[in-house]
Short mmCIF file of C-alpha atoms in Angstrom, two decimals:
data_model
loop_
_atom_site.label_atom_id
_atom_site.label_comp_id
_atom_site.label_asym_id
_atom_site.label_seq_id
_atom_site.Cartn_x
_atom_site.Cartn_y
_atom_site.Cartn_z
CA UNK A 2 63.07 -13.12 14.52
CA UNK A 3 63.19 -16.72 13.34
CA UNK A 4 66.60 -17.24 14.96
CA UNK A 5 64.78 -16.13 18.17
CA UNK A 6 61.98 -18.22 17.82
CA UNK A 7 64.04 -21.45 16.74
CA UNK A 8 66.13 -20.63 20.20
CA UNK A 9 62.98 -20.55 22.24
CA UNK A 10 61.41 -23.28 20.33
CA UNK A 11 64.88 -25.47 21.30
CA UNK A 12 65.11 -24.03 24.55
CA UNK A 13 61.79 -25.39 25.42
CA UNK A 14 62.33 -29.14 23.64
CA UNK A 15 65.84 -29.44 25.45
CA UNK A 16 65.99 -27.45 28.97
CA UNK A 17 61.82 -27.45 29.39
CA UNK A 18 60.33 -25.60 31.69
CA UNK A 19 59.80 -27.16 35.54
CA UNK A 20 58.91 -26.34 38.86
CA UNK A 21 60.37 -28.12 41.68
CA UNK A 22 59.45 -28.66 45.21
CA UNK A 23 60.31 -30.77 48.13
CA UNK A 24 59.10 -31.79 51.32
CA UNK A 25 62.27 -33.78 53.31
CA UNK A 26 61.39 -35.14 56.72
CA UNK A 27 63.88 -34.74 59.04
CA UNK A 28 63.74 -38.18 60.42
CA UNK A 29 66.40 -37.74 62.88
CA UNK A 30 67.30 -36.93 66.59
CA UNK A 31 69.95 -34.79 65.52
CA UNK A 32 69.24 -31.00 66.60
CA UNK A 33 69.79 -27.77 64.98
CA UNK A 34 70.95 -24.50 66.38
CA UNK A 35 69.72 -24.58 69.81
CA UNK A 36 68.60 -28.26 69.81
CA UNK A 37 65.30 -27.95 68.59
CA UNK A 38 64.91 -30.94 66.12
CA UNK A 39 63.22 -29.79 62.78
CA UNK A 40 60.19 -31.55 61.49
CA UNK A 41 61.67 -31.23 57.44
CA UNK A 42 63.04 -29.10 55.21
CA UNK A 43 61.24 -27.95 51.97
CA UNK A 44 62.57 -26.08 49.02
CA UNK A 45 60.68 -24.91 45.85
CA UNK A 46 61.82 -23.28 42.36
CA UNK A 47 60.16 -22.45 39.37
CA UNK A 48 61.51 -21.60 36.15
CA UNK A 49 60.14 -18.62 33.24
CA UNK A 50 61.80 -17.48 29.62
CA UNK A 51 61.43 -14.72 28.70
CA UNK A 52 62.35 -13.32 25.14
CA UNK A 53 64.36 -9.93 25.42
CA UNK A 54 63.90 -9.84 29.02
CA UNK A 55 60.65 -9.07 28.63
CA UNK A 56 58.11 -11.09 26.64
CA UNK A 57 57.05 -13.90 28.31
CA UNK A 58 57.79 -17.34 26.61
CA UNK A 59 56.45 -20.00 28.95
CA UNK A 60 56.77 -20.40 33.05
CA UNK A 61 56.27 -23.72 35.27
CA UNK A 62 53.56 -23.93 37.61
CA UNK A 63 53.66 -23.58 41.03
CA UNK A 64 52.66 -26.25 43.79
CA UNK A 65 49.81 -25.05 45.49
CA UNK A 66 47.55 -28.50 45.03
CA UNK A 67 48.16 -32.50 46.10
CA UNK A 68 49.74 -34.50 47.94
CA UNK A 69 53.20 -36.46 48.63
CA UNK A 70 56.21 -34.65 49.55
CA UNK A 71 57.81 -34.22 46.20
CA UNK A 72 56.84 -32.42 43.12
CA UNK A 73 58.61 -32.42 39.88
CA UNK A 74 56.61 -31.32 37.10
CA UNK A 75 57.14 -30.36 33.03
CA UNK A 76 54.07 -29.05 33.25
CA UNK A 77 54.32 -25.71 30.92
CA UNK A 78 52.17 -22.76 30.89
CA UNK A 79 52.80 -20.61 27.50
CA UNK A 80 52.95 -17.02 27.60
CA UNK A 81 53.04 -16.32 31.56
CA UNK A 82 55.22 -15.43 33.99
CA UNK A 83 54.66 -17.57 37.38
CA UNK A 84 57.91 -17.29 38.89
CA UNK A 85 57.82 -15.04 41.13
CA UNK A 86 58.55 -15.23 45.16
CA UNK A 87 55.14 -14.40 45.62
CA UNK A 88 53.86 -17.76 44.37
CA UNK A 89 56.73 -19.55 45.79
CA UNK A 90 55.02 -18.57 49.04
CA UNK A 91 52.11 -20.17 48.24
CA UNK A 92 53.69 -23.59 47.59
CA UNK A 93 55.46 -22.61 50.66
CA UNK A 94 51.68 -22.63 52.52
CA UNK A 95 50.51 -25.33 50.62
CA UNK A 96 54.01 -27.69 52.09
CA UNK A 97 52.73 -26.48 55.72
CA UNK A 98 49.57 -27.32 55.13
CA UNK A 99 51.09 -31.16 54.40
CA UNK A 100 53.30 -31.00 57.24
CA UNK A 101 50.84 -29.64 59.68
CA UNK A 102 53.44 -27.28 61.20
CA UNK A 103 53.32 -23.69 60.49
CA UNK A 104 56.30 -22.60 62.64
CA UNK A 105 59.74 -22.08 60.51
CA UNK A 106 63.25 -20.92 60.41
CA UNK A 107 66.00 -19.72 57.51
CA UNK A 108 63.34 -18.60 55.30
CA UNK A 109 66.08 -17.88 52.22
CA UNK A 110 65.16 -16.52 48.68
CA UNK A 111 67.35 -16.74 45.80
CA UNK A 112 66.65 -14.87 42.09
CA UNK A 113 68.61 -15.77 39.50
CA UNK A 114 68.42 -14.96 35.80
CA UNK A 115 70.72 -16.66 33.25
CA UNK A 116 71.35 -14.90 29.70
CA UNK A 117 74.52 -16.66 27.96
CA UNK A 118 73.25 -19.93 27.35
CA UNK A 119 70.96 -18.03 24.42
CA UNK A 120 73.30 -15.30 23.62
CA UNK A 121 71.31 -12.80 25.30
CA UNK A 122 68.09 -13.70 23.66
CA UNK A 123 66.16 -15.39 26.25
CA UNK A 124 66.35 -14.87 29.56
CA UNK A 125 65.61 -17.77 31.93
CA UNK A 126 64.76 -16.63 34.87
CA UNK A 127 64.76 -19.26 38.13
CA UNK A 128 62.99 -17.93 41.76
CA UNK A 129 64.04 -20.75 44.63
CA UNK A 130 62.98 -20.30 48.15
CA UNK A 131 63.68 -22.82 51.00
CA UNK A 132 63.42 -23.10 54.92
CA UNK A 133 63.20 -25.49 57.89
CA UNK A 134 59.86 -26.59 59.19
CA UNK A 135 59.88 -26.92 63.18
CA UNK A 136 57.15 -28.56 65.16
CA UNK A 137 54.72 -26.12 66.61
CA UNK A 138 54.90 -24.96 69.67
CA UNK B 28 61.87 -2.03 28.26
CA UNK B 29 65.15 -1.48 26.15
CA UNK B 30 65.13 -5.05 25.72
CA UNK B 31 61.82 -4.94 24.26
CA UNK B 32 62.83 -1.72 22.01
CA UNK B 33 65.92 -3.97 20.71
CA UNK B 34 64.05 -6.78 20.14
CA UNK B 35 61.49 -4.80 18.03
CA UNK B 36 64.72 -2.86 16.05
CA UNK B 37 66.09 -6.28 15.82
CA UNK B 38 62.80 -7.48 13.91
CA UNK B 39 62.76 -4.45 11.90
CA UNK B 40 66.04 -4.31 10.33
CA UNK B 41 66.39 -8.19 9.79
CA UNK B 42 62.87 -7.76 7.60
CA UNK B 43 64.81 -4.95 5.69
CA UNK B 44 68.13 -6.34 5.24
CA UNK B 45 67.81 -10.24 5.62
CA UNK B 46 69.05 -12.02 8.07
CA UNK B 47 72.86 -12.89 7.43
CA UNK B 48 75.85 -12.88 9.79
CA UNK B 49 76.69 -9.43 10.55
CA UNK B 50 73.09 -8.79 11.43
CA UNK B 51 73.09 -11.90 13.91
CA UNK B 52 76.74 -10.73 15.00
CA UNK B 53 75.08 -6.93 15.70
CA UNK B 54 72.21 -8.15 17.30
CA UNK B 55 74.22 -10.27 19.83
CA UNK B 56 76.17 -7.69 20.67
CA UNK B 57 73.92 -5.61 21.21
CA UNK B 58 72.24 -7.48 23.51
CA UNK B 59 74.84 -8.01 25.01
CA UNK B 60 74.86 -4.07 26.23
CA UNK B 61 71.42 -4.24 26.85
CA UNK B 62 71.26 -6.90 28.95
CA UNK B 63 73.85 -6.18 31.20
CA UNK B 64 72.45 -2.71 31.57
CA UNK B 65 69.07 -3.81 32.43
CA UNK B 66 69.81 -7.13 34.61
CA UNK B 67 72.41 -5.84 36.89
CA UNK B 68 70.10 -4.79 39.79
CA UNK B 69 67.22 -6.01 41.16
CA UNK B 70 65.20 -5.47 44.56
CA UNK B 71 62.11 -7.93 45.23
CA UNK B 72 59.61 -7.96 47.99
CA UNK B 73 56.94 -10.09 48.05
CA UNK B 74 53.26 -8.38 47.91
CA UNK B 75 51.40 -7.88 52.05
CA UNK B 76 49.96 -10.32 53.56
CA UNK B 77 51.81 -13.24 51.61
CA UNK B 78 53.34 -14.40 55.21
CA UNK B 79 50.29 -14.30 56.90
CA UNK B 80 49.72 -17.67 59.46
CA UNK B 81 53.53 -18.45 58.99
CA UNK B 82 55.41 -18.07 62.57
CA UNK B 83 58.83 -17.56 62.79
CA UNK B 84 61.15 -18.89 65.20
CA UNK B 85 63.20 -16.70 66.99
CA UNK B 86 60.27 -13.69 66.83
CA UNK B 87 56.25 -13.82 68.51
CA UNK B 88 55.85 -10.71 65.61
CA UNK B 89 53.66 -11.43 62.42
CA UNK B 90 56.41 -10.91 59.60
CA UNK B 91 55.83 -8.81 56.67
CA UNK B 92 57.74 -9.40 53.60
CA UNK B 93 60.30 -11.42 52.13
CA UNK B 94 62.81 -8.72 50.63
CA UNK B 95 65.39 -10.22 47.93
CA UNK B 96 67.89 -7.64 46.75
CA UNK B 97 70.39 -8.28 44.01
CA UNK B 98 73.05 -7.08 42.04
CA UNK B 99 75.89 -8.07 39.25
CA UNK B 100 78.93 -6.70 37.92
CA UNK B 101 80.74 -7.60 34.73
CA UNK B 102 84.52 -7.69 34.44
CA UNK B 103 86.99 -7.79 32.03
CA UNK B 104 89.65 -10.21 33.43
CA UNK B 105 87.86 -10.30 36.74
CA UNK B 106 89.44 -6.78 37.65
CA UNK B 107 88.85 -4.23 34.83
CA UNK B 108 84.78 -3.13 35.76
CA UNK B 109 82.73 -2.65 32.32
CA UNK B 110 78.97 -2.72 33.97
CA UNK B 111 77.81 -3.32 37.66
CA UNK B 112 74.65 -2.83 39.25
CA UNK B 113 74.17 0.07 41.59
CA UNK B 114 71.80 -0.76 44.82
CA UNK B 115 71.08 2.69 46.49
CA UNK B 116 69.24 3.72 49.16
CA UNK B 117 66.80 6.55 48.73
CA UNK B 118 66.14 8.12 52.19
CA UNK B 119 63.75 10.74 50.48
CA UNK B 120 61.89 8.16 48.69
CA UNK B 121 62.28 5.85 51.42
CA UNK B 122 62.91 2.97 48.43
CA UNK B 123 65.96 1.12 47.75
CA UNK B 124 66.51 1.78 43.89
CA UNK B 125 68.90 -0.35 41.72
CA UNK B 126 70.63 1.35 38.79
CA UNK B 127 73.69 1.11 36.53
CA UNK B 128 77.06 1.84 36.57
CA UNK B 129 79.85 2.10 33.43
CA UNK B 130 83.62 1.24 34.31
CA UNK B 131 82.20 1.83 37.73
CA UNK B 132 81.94 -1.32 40.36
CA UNK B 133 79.68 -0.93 43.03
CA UNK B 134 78.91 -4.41 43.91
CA UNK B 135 79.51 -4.98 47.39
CA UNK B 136 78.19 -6.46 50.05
CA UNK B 137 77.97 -3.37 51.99
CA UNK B 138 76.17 -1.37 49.39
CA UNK B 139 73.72 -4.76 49.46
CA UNK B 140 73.44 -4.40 53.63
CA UNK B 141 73.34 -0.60 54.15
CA UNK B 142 69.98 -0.80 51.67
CA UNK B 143 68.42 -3.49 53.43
CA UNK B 144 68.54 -2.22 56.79
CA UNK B 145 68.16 1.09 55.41
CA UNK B 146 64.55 -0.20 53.82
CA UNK B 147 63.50 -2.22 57.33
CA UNK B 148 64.62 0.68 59.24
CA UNK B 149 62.59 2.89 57.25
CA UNK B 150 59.46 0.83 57.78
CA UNK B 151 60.20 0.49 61.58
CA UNK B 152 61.19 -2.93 61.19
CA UNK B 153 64.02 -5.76 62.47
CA UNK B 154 65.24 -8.01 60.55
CA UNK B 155 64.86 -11.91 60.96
CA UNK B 156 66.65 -14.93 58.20
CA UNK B 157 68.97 -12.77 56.78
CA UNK B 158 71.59 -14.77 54.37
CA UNK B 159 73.88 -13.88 51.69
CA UNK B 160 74.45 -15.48 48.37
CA UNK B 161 77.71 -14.35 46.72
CA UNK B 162 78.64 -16.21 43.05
CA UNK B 163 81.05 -15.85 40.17
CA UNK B 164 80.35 -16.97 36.32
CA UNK B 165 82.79 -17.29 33.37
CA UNK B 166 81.86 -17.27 29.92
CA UNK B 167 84.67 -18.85 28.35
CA UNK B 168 81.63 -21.21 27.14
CA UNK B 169 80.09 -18.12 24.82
CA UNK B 170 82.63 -18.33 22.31
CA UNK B 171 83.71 -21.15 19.87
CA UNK B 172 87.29 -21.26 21.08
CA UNK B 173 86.20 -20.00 24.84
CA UNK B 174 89.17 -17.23 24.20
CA UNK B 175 87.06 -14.35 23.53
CA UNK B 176 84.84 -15.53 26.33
CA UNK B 177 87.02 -16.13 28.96
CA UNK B 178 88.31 -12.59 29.15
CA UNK B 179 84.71 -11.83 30.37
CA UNK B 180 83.59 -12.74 34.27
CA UNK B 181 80.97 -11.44 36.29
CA UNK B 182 80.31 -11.66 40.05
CA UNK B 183 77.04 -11.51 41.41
CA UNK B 184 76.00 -10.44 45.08
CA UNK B 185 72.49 -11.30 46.88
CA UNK B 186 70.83 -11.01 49.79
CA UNK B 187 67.71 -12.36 51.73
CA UNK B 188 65.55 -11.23 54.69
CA UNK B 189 62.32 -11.16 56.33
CA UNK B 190 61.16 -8.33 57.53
CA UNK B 191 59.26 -7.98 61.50
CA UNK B 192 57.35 -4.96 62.53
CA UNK B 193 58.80 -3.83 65.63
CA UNK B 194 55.33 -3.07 67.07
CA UNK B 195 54.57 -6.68 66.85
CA UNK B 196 57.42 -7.71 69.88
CA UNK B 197 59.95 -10.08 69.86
CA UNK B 198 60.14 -13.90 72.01
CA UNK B 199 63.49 -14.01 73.79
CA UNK B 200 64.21 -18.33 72.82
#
């Protein structure tokens, strides 16, 4: 048990525990697919730990509030679980809410859980999701 | 919930015995077993009404979930199978259910396509954004020397979709 807790308790001073999203204007004439030009790109990820697989350690909160078109936070809620694709969808509204475009394309989700780096202890567990923002139509 | 069981036995016997090498040894291997049992498959879909007020191009339909299915296979020498996830499609149930496999390797991308078109056929559904994620990881980092380690390799398989109600009609761009 101690050995566990002294991994979280590391794994939280060294790796931390961060959500990430982006807004990137396109800012280009260059067209996509069929020549539509894209109004930006946007990706989001959020990281948990969970000990065993189970118990949630800590989890980074999601974007769902401000402005700018970058967000790269350490902010770290203990004992929860945010990362989830359901809450990357709600940064995803809040980023079309910014861009004033609600019209997308290559919505792509990605779940991936990492184990080794803790000898099985922890698991971290990272949910990105990204797409292209087109212009409304 | 094994995980949780192991970490409890884990708890228990290190409060008997005292934590000392063997016991840390033990405990990594067996969570070793249980993680790779319990992590090997996963199917996600996001809850209703999460897409709402998005539109997608290619489609005039509202979409209705964001389906994320997953699985992960580990290999001795990248060949011999030990574990691999097992994505099935239940037409009774009308579920895709993920499960495990010993010296069995079932991770495919076929296995990974027939259940997702199984599950938005099911639900009268086409769909839209579909892309596949394929990766490989060594762990010739776990051990000291990286010799033990690098006899070990998984390969993991994913795959991403949205789903569109057929009733809601498709745009021809």
């Amino acid at each position: 048990m101690k050995i566990a807790l002294l991994i979280a308790t590391t794994a939280l001073l060294l790796v931390g525990c961060c959500s990430y999203s982006e807004i990137a204007p396109w800012n280009s004439p260059v067209t996509i697919n069929d020549g539509e030009v894209p109004k930006a790109s946007f990706v989001t990820a959020n990281v948990s730990y969970q000990l065993f697989g189970v118990l949630p350690i800590c989890t980074g909160v999601p974007w769902t509030s401000g402005e700018g078109n970058r967000m790269e936070d350490i902010k770290i809620r203990p004992f929860a679980d945010e990362a989830s694709l359901d809450t990357n969808l709600l940064s995803l509204h809040h980023a079309l809410d910014l861009v004033g475009s609600h019209r997308i394309t290559q919505l792509y989700a990605l779940e991936d859980d990492d184990w080794v780096w803790s000898l099985f202890v922890i698991r971290r567990h990272k949910v990105l999701t990204k797409c292209i923002i087109l212009e409304e139509q | 919930m094994p995980c949780f069981l192991y970490g409890l036995w884990i708890i228990h016997s290190n409060s008997k015995k005292g934590i000392n090498m063997r016991n840390i040894l033990k405990s990594i291997i067996c969570a070793v077993v249980v993680a790779m049992a319990t992590g090997c498959a996963s199917i996600t879909c996001t809850s209703p009404g999460k897409l709402d007020g998005i539109k997608f191009k290619g489609t005039n339909g509202t979409p209705s979930q964001l389906v994320f299915v997953d699985c992960t296979g580990y290999y001795i020498l990248w060949i011999i199978p030990i574990v691999s996830g097992d994505v099935r499609w239940n037409s009774e149930k009308k579920t895709i259910e993920g499960g495990v496999s010993l010296f069995k390797d079932h991770v495919s991308r076929e296995n990974l396509q027939k259940a997702i078109t199984s599950y938005a056929d099911s639900h009268d559904c086409d769909l839209i954004d579909i892309a596949y994620n394929d990766s490989g990881t060594s762990y010739a980092g776990v051990s000291q020397s990286g010799a033990i380690g690098a006899l070990f390799g998984s390969t993991n398989m994913s795959v991403s979709a949205v789903l569109v109600p057929r009733s809601s009609g498709k745009q021809g761009e």
